[in-house]
Amino acid sequence: MRTDEFWQLIDEARAGAGGEADAVAARVVALLAERDPADIAGYAEHQRRVLVASYQVDLWGAAYLINGGASDDGFEHFRGWLMTQGRAVFARAVGDPDSLAELPRVRAAALSGEEFECPDMLTVAWAAYRKATATELPAERDAVVQPDLNDFWDFDDEEEARRRLPKLAALFVEPPQE
């Protein structure tokens, strides 16, 4: 599966999901299950590359600010949600995590406390493969190598959050005390 096909499938699922991340994930499962098992495996491989590329400290910091915290699993689930937002939003967030502050739902979450996670999006290939073949998706041949997060920062450090993610900090961090 090519990059364009991967994102087109997600866009097709988004079109019929009413903007809800879990519905997007369910639709991707249904759409993938109609495809050849090799396509499903290709989707899984591409998703793995997308997740590795998005394993970045400032994106994790953005998830932490937006969701009021983000463990390892929470960051994975946030990136599952981010995939449901489509290629343009995903790519922009990977390149500039602070751009998430421009999304209306993220802005609204600053007041509502809504959290953005979609663990189901991370398992769609396995669910689709099971649905299509009644067997398990073959194990990945290559181990997943996560990038080094050697620029990790304390996400509770409000000054650092304001420096690295000023738009998100303006929404989710209390103003400094005078």
PDB file of C-alpha atoms in Angstrom:
ATOM      1  CA  MET A   1       0.000   0.000   0.000  1.00  0.00           C
ATOM      2  CA  ARG A   2       1.312   3.415  -0.938  1.00  0.00           C
ATOM      3  CA  THR A   3       1.159   6.541   1.189  1.00  0.00           C
ATOM      4  CA  ASP A   4      -1.644   8.061  -0.880  1.00  0.00           C
ATOM      5  CA  GLU A   5      -3.743   4.880  -0.622  1.00  0.00           C
ATOM      6  CA  PHE A   6      -3.254   4.753   3.147  1.00  0.00           C
ATOM      7  CA  TRP A   7      -4.531   8.292   3.633  1.00  0.00           C
ATOM      8  CA  GLN A   8      -7.275   7.945   0.991  1.00  0.00           C
ATOM      9  CA  LEU A   9      -8.646   4.983   2.929  1.00  0.00           C
ATOM     10  CA  ILE A  10      -8.695   7.054   6.109  1.00  0.00           C
ATOM     11  CA  ASP A  11     -10.351   9.950   4.245  1.00  0.00           C
ATOM     12  CA  GLU A  12     -12.992   7.591   2.864  1.00  0.00           C
ATOM     13  CA  ALA A  13     -13.675   6.335   6.383  1.00  0.00           C
ATOM     14  CA  ARG A  14     -13.809   9.898   7.719  1.00  0.00           C
ATOM     15  CA  ALA A  15     -16.415  10.865   5.113  1.00  0.00           C
ATOM     16  CA  GLY A  16     -18.961   8.490   6.600  1.00  0.00           C
ATOM     17  CA  ALA A  17     -18.024   8.751  10.272  1.00  0.00           C
ATOM     18  CA  GLY A  18     -19.443  12.111  11.311  1.00  0.00           C
ATOM     19  CA  GLY A  19     -16.132  13.306  12.752  1.00  0.00           C
ATOM     20  CA  GLU A  20     -15.983  10.740  15.558  1.00  0.00           C
ATOM     21  CA  ALA A  21     -12.606   9.012  15.863  1.00  0.00           C
ATOM     22  CA  ASP A  22     -13.996   5.628  16.968  1.00  0.00           C
ATOM     23  CA  ALA A  23     -16.389   5.643  14.011  1.00  0.00           C
ATOM     24  CA  VAL A  24     -13.479   6.394  11.659  1.00  0.00           C
ATOM     25  CA  ALA A  25     -11.567   3.429  13.084  1.00  0.00           C
ATOM     26  CA  ALA A  26     -14.591   1.128  12.673  1.00  0.00           C
ATOM     27  CA  ARG A  27     -15.065   2.263   9.077  1.00  0.00           C
ATOM     28  CA  VAL A  28     -11.375   1.731   8.276  1.00  0.00           C
ATOM     29  CA  VAL A  29     -11.736  -1.847   9.599  1.00  0.00           C
ATOM     30  CA  ALA A  30     -14.767  -2.410   7.363  1.00  0.00           C
ATOM     31  CA  LEU A  31     -13.102  -0.894   4.303  1.00  0.00           C
ATOM     32  CA  LEU A  32      -9.834  -2.760   4.843  1.00  0.00           C
ATOM     33  CA  ALA A  33     -11.601  -6.083   5.403  1.00  0.00           C
ATOM     34  CA  GLU A  34     -12.936  -5.844   1.834  1.00  0.00           C
ATOM     35  CA  ARG A  35      -9.392  -5.740   0.465  1.00  0.00           C
ATOM     36  CA  ASP A  36      -6.822  -8.352  -0.317  1.00  0.00           C
ATOM     37  CA  PRO A  37      -4.906  -9.589   2.782  1.00  0.00           C
ATOM     38  CA  ALA A  38      -1.670  -8.236   1.264  1.00  0.00           C
ATOM     39  CA  ASP A  39      -3.238  -4.754   1.208  1.00  0.00           C
ATOM     40  CA  ILE A  40      -4.197  -5.106   4.854  1.00  0.00           C
ATOM     41  CA  ALA A  41      -0.638  -6.092   5.742  1.00  0.00           C
ATOM     42  CA  GLY A  42       0.589  -3.133   3.686  1.00  0.00           C
ATOM     43  CA  TYR A  43      -1.699  -0.833   5.649  1.00  0.00           C
ATOM     44  CA  ALA A  44      -0.236  -2.183   8.903  1.00  0.00           C
ATOM     45  CA  GLU A  45       3.296  -1.571   7.658  1.00  0.00           C
ATOM     46  CA  HIS A  46       2.471   1.960   6.562  1.00  0.00           C
ATOM     47  CA  GLN A  47       0.729   2.713   9.854  1.00  0.00           C
ATOM     48  CA  ARG A  48       3.837   1.548  11.673  1.00  0.00           C
ATOM     49  CA  ARG A  49       5.962   3.997   9.672  1.00  0.00           C
ATOM     50  CA  VAL A  50       3.492   6.822  10.344  1.00  0.00           C
ATOM     51  CA  LEU A  51       3.605   6.116  14.077  1.00  0.00           C
ATOM     52  CA  VAL A  52       7.395   5.999  14.139  1.00  0.00           C
ATOM     53  CA  ALA A  53       7.614   9.293  12.232  1.00  0.00           C
ATOM     54  CA  SER A  54       5.240  10.928  14.713  1.00  0.00           C
ATOM     55  CA  TYR A  55       7.096   9.702  17.818  1.00  0.00           C
ATOM     56  CA  GLN A  56       8.411  13.158  18.632  1.00  0.00           C
ATOM     57  CA  VAL A  57       8.904  14.841  21.960  1.00  0.00           C
ATOM     58  CA  ASP A  58       7.101  18.102  21.120  1.00  0.00           C
ATOM     59  CA  LEU A  59       4.116  16.210  19.730  1.00  0.00           C
ATOM     60  CA  TRP A  60       4.066  14.235  22.978  1.00  0.00           C
ATOM     61  CA  GLY A  61       4.165  17.549  24.827  1.00  0.00           C
ATOM     62  CA  ALA A  62       1.213  18.762  22.765  1.00  0.00           C
ATOM     63  CA  ALA A  63      -0.735  15.598  23.622  1.00  0.00           C
ATOM     64  CA  TYR A  64       0.156  16.122  27.282  1.00  0.00           C
ATOM     65  CA  LEU A  65      -1.128  19.706  27.280  1.00  0.00           C
ATOM     66  CA  ILE A  66      -4.290  18.951  25.315  1.00  0.00           C
ATOM     67  CA  ASN A  67      -5.274  15.813  27.232  1.00  0.00           C
ATOM     68  CA  GLY A  68      -4.145  16.957  30.657  1.00  0.00           C
ATOM     69  CA  GLY A  69      -1.426  14.286  30.667  1.00  0.00           C
ATOM     70  CA  ALA A  70      -0.146  11.572  28.356  1.00  0.00           C
ATOM     71  CA  SER A  71       1.500   8.330  29.416  1.00  0.00           C
ATOM     72  CA  ASP A  72       3.274   6.154  26.840  1.00  0.00           C
ATOM     73  CA  ASP A  73      -0.053   4.514  26.009  1.00  0.00           C
ATOM     74  CA  GLY A  74      -1.849   7.854  26.123  1.00  0.00           C
ATOM     75  CA  PHE A  75       0.557   9.257  23.550  1.00  0.00           C
ATOM     76  CA  GLU A  76      -0.008   6.210  21.313  1.00  0.00           C
ATOM     77  CA  HIS A  77      -3.778   6.659  21.630  1.00  0.00           C
ATOM     78  CA  PHE A  78      -3.475  10.385  20.907  1.00  0.00           C
ATOM     79  CA  ARG A  79      -1.606   9.600  17.694  1.00  0.00           C
ATOM     80  CA  GLY A  80      -4.381   7.118  16.833  1.00  0.00           C
ATOM     81  CA  TRP A  81      -6.839  10.003  17.170  1.00  0.00           C
ATOM     82  CA  LEU A  82      -4.533  12.262  15.175  1.00  0.00           C
ATOM     83  CA  MET A  83      -4.544   9.755  12.290  1.00  0.00           C
ATOM     84  CA  THR A  84      -8.362   9.941  12.228  1.00  0.00           C
ATOM     85  CA  GLN A  85      -8.047  13.665  11.505  1.00  0.00           C
ATOM     86  CA  GLY A  86      -6.567  12.962   8.069  1.00  0.00           C
ATOM     87  CA  ARG A  87      -3.274  13.428   6.302  1.00  0.00           C
ATOM     88  CA  ALA A  88      -3.098  17.230   6.252  1.00  0.00           C
ATOM     89  CA  VAL A  89      -3.775  17.641   9.978  1.00  0.00           C
ATOM     90  CA  PHE A  90      -1.472  14.739  10.857  1.00  0.00           C
ATOM     91  CA  ALA A  91       1.416  15.978   8.711  1.00  0.00           C
ATOM     92  CA  ARG A  92       1.068  19.527   9.952  1.00  0.00           C
ATOM     93  CA  ALA A  93       1.012  18.376  13.593  1.00  0.00           C
ATOM     94  CA  VAL A  94       4.121  16.251  13.086  1.00  0.00           C
ATOM     95  CA  GLY A  95       5.933  19.208  11.525  1.00  0.00           C
ATOM     96  CA  ASP A  96       4.513  21.788  13.941  1.00  0.00           C
ATOM     97  CA  PRO A  97       2.746  20.309  16.995  1.00  0.00           C
ATOM     98  CA  ASP A  98       1.637  23.798  18.061  1.00  0.00           C
ATOM     99  CA  SER A  99      -0.559  23.924  14.927  1.00  0.00           C
ATOM    100  CA  LEU A 100      -3.033  21.710  16.794  1.00  0.00           C
ATOM    101  CA  ALA A 101      -4.128  24.869  18.639  1.00  0.00           C
ATOM    102  CA  GLU A 102      -5.780  25.983  15.399  1.00  0.00           C
ATOM    103  CA  LEU A 103      -8.214  23.036  15.311  1.00  0.00           C
ATOM    104  CA  PRO A 104     -11.679  24.104  16.494  1.00  0.00           C
ATOM    105  CA  ARG A 105     -12.185  20.906  18.535  1.00  0.00           C
ATOM    106  CA  VAL A 106      -8.845  21.366  20.278  1.00  0.00           C
ATOM    107  CA  ARG A 107      -9.682  24.992  21.050  1.00  0.00           C
ATOM    108  CA  ALA A 108     -13.044  23.906  22.443  1.00  0.00           C
ATOM    109  CA  ALA A 109     -11.322  21.235  24.544  1.00  0.00           C
ATOM    110  CA  ALA A 110      -9.491  23.964  26.437  1.00  0.00           C
ATOM    111  CA  LEU A 111     -12.880  24.796  27.976  1.00  0.00           C
ATOM    112  CA  SER A 112     -14.628  21.422  27.911  1.00  0.00           C
ATOM    113  CA  GLY A 113     -11.754  19.186  28.987  1.00  0.00           C
ATOM    114  CA  GLU A 114     -12.430  16.803  26.100  1.00  0.00           C
ATOM    115  CA  GLU A 115      -9.558  14.379  25.559  1.00  0.00           C
ATOM    116  CA  PHE A 116      -8.453  13.070  22.195  1.00  0.00           C
ATOM    117  CA  GLU A 117      -7.566   9.396  22.021  1.00  0.00           C
ATOM    118  CA  CYS A 118      -8.419   6.562  19.665  1.00  0.00           C
ATOM    119  CA  PRO A 119      -6.770   3.276  20.636  1.00  0.00           C
ATOM    120  CA  ASP A 120      -8.991   1.423  18.136  1.00  0.00           C
ATOM    121  CA  MET A 121      -7.252   3.203  15.252  1.00  0.00           C
ATOM    122  CA  LEU A 122      -4.016   1.476  16.244  1.00  0.00           C
ATOM    123  CA  THR A 123      -5.503  -2.000  15.795  1.00  0.00           C
ATOM    124  CA  VAL A 124      -7.578  -1.616  12.630  1.00  0.00           C
ATOM    125  CA  ALA A 125      -5.228  -3.708  10.466  1.00  0.00           C
ATOM    126  CA  TRP A 126      -5.377  -6.637  12.883  1.00  0.00           C
ATOM    127  CA  ALA A 127      -9.161  -6.416  13.215  1.00  0.00           C
ATOM    128  CA  ALA A 128      -9.608  -6.151   9.426  1.00  0.00           C
ATOM    129  CA  TYR A 129      -7.263  -9.065   8.763  1.00  0.00           C
ATOM    130  CA  ARG A 130      -9.129 -11.235  11.271  1.00  0.00           C
ATOM    131  CA  LYS A 131     -12.446 -10.230   9.698  1.00  0.00           C
ATOM    132  CA  ALA A 132     -11.203 -10.920   6.164  1.00  0.00           C
ATOM    133  CA  THR A 133      -9.290 -14.148   6.757  1.00  0.00           C
ATOM    134  CA  ALA A 134     -10.374 -15.539  10.147  1.00  0.00           C
ATOM    135  CA  THR A 135      -6.651 -15.651  10.992  1.00  0.00           C
ATOM    136  CA  GLU A 136      -4.179 -13.359  12.703  1.00  0.00           C
ATOM    137  CA  LEU A 137      -2.157 -10.784  10.810  1.00  0.00           C
ATOM    138  CA  PRO A 138       1.362 -12.191  10.370  1.00  0.00           C
ATOM    139  CA  ALA A 139       3.919 -10.767  12.777  1.00  0.00           C
ATOM    140  CA  GLU A 140       6.068  -7.904  11.584  1.00  0.00           C
ATOM    141  CA  ARG A 141       9.427  -9.065  10.303  1.00  0.00           C
ATOM    142  CA  ASP A 142      11.384  -6.064  11.509  1.00  0.00           C
ATOM    143  CA  ALA A 143      11.431  -4.801  15.062  1.00  0.00           C
ATOM    144  CA  VAL A 144       9.975  -1.343  15.526  1.00  0.00           C
ATOM    145  CA  VAL A 145      12.763   1.081  16.306  1.00  0.00           C
ATOM    146  CA  GLN A 146      11.524   4.122  18.142  1.00  0.00           C
ATOM    147  CA  PRO A 147      13.453   7.353  17.590  1.00  0.00           C
ATOM    148  CA  ASP A 148      15.568   8.641  20.453  1.00  0.00           C
ATOM    149  CA  LEU A 149      13.736  11.270  22.444  1.00  0.00           C
ATOM    150  CA  ASN A 150      16.954  12.879  23.635  1.00  0.00           C
ATOM    151  CA  ASP A 151      15.347  16.323  23.787  1.00  0.00           C
ATOM    152  CA  PHE A 152      12.732  15.225  26.331  1.00  0.00           C
ATOM    153  CA  TRP A 153      11.463  18.024  28.535  1.00  0.00           C
ATOM    154  CA  ASP A 154       9.286  18.244  31.636  1.00  0.00           C
ATOM    155  CA  PHE A 155       5.772  18.685  30.257  1.00  0.00           C
ATOM    156  CA  ASP A 156       4.702  20.165  33.612  1.00  0.00           C
ATOM    157  CA  ASP A 157       7.243  22.985  33.215  1.00  0.00           C
ATOM    158  CA  GLU A 158       4.878  25.786  32.219  1.00  0.00           C
ATOM    159  CA  GLU A 159       7.659  28.114  31.049  1.00  0.00           C
ATOM    160  CA  GLU A 160       9.097  25.434  28.768  1.00  0.00           C
ATOM    161  CA  ALA A 161       5.599  24.660  27.462  1.00  0.00           C
ATOM    162  CA  ARG A 162       5.098  28.345  26.651  1.00  0.00           C
ATOM    163  CA  ARG A 163       8.467  28.444  24.865  1.00  0.00           C
ATOM    164  CA  ARG A 164       7.996  25.265  22.804  1.00  0.00           C
ATOM    165  CA  LEU A 165       4.232  25.290  22.214  1.00  0.00           C
ATOM    166  CA  PRO A 166       3.070  28.890  22.694  1.00  0.00           C
ATOM    167  CA  LYS A 167      -0.362  28.557  21.043  1.00  0.00           C
ATOM    168  CA  LEU A 168      -1.253  25.379  22.926  1.00  0.00           C
ATOM    169  CA  ALA A 169       0.152  26.765  26.169  1.00  0.00           C
ATOM    170  CA  ALA A 170      -2.054  29.838  25.742  1.00  0.00           C
ATOM    171  CA  LEU A 171      -5.050  27.496  25.678  1.00  0.00           C
ATOM    172  CA  PHE A 172      -4.095  24.851  28.232  1.00  0.00           C
ATOM    173  CA  VAL A 173      -1.592  26.390  30.715  1.00  0.00           C
ATOM    174  CA  GLU A 174      -2.643  28.726  33.473  1.00  0.00           C
ATOM    175  CA  PRO A 175      -1.326  32.281  33.043  1.00  0.00           C
ATOM    176  CA  PRO A 176       1.723  33.084  35.188  1.00  0.00           C
ATOM    177  CA  GLN A 177       0.984  34.428  38.656  1.00  0.00           C
ATOM    178  CA  GLU A 178       1.915  38.071  39.170  1.00  0.00           C
TER     179      GLU A 178
END
